[in-house]
Amino acid sequence: QVQLMESGGGLVQAGGSLRLSCAASENIFSFTSMGWYRPAPGKQRELVATISNVGSTNYAASVKGRFTISRDITKNTMYLQMNNLKPEDTAVYYCAAFGALGSGWGQGTQVTVSS
C-alpha cells in the first residue's frame, strides 16, 4: 500500500499563502488520480482539488481561483498552493492517491487561518 506524507501546514493570517506537499512512497504516475481533501459539515471529507495521471485538474468551487494543485513526478510529490487564504479554509488537509491496485491516504496536515 502506498505511503503518503503531508507537510507544509501551519498558521497564517487571512489573505496569506501556504504550500502543502504530499510525498509518496512510490511512483505517482502509476496512480489514476491524486487529490487533496478536508473535512466538511455533514461529510467525512470533501474534495478540495484533484489531478489525474494525465494532468487534468479539478477544484471545489470554494477554492477555484485561489488554490492550485500540481505534481512533480521526478520527486513523487504532489503540491497544493493555497493563496488568499480565508478563515473558512481552516482544516486538516489530507492527500490521497487512487489507482487500479488500491488507494492510500496521508495522516493530514493542519492549516489554520486567522482573521
Coordinates of C-alpha atoms in Angstrom, one line a residue:
Q1 CA 0.0 0.0 0.0
V2 CA 1.3 3.4 -0.9
Q3 CA 2.6 5.6 2.0
L4 CA 1.7 9.3 1.8
M5 CA 3.2 12.0 3.9
E6 CA 1.8 15.6 4.0
S7 CA 3.8 18.7 5.1
G8 CA 3.6 22.4 4.8
G9 CA 0.6 23.2 7.1
G10 CA 0.7 25.9 9.7
L11 CA -0.8 29.1 11.0
V12 CA -1.3 32.0 8.6
Q13 CA -3.3 35.3 8.6
A14 CA -6.2 35.7 6.2
G15 CA -5.0 36.7 2.8
G16 CA -1.8 34.8 3.2
S17 CA -0.4 31.8 1.4
L18 CA 0.8 28.2 2.2
R19 CA 2.1 25.4 0.0
L20 CA 1.3 21.8 1.1
S21 CA 3.3 18.9 -0.1
C22 CA 2.4 15.2 -0.3
A23 CA 5.3 12.8 -0.7
A24 CA 4.5 9.3 -2.0
S25 CA 6.5 6.1 -1.4
E26 CA 6.2 5.1 -5.0
N27 CA 5.9 6.4 -8.5
I28 CA 2.9 8.7 -8.5
F29 CA 2.5 8.3 -12.3
S30 CA 1.1 4.9 -11.5
F31 CA -2.0 6.4 -9.8
T32 CA -5.1 7.2 -11.8
S33 CA -5.5 10.3 -9.7
M34 CA -4.4 12.1 -6.6
G35 CA -6.0 14.8 -4.6
W36 CA -6.4 16.9 -1.5
Y37 CA -9.4 16.6 0.8
R38 CA -10.6 18.3 4.0
P39 CA -13.4 17.6 6.5
A40 CA -16.7 19.4 5.9
P41 CA -20.0 19.6 7.8
G42 CA -22.2 16.6 7.0
K43 CA -19.4 14.9 5.1
Q44 CA -16.4 12.8 6.2
R45 CA -14.2 14.7 3.8
E46 CA -14.8 17.0 0.9
L47 CA -12.8 17.2 -2.3
V48 CA -10.5 20.3 -2.4
A49 CA -8.6 19.5 -5.7
T50 CA -7.6 16.6 -7.7
I51 CA -5.1 15.9 -10.5
S52 CA -5.3 12.9 -12.9
N53 CA -2.4 10.9 -14.2
V54 CA -2.5 13.0 -17.4
G55 CA -2.5 16.2 -15.5
S56 CA -6.2 17.2 -15.7
T57 CA -7.2 19.2 -12.6
N58 CA -10.5 19.7 -10.7
Y59 CA -11.3 22.1 -7.9
A60 CA -14.0 22.7 -5.4
A61 CA -16.0 25.8 -6.2
S62 CA -14.9 27.4 -2.9
V63 CA -11.2 27.2 -3.8
K64 CA -11.2 27.7 -7.5
G65 CA -9.0 30.7 -8.5
R66 CA -7.2 30.6 -5.1
F67 CA -5.7 27.1 -4.9
T68 CA -3.5 25.3 -7.5
I69 CA -2.8 21.6 -7.5
S70 CA 0.4 20.3 -9.2
R71 CA 2.8 17.4 -9.1
D72 CA 6.5 16.7 -9.7
I73 CA 6.7 13.1 -11.0
T74 CA 10.5 13.2 -10.6
K75 CA 10.1 13.7 -6.9
N76 CA 6.9 11.6 -6.4
T77 CA 5.4 14.6 -4.8
M78 CA 2.1 16.4 -5.2
Y79 CA 1.5 20.0 -4.1
L80 CA -1.3 22.4 -3.2
Q81 CA -0.5 26.1 -3.5
M82 CA -3.1 28.0 -1.4
N83 CA -3.3 31.7 -1.9
N84 CA -5.7 34.3 -0.5
L85 CA -6.5 32.0 2.4
K86 CA -9.7 32.6 4.3
P87 CA -10.7 31.6 7.9
E88 CA -13.1 29.1 6.4
D89 CA -10.2 27.2 4.8
T90 CA -9.1 26.2 8.3
A91 CA -9.0 22.4 8.4
V92 CA -6.8 19.3 8.4
Y93 CA -5.8 18.7 4.8
Y94 CA -5.4 15.1 3.6
C95 CA -3.7 13.9 0.5
A96 CA -4.9 10.7 -1.3
A97 CA -3.9 8.6 -4.2
F98 CA -6.1 6.3 -6.2
G99 CA -5.1 3.5 -8.6
A100 CA -6.0 0.2 -10.1
L101 CA -4.2 -1.6 -7.3
G102 CA -5.8 0.4 -4.4
S103 CA -5.7 3.7 -2.7
G104 CA -3.9 5.4 0.2
W105 CA -4.4 8.4 2.5
G106 CA -1.9 10.5 4.4
Q107 CA -2.2 11.4 8.1
G108 CA -3.1 15.0 7.4
T109 CA -1.6 18.4 8.0
Q110 CA -3.3 21.2 9.9
V111 CA -4.0 24.6 8.2
T112 CA -5.2 27.4 10.4
V113 CA -6.2 30.8 9.0
S114 CA -6.7 33.6 11.5
S115 CA -8.9 36.6 10.7

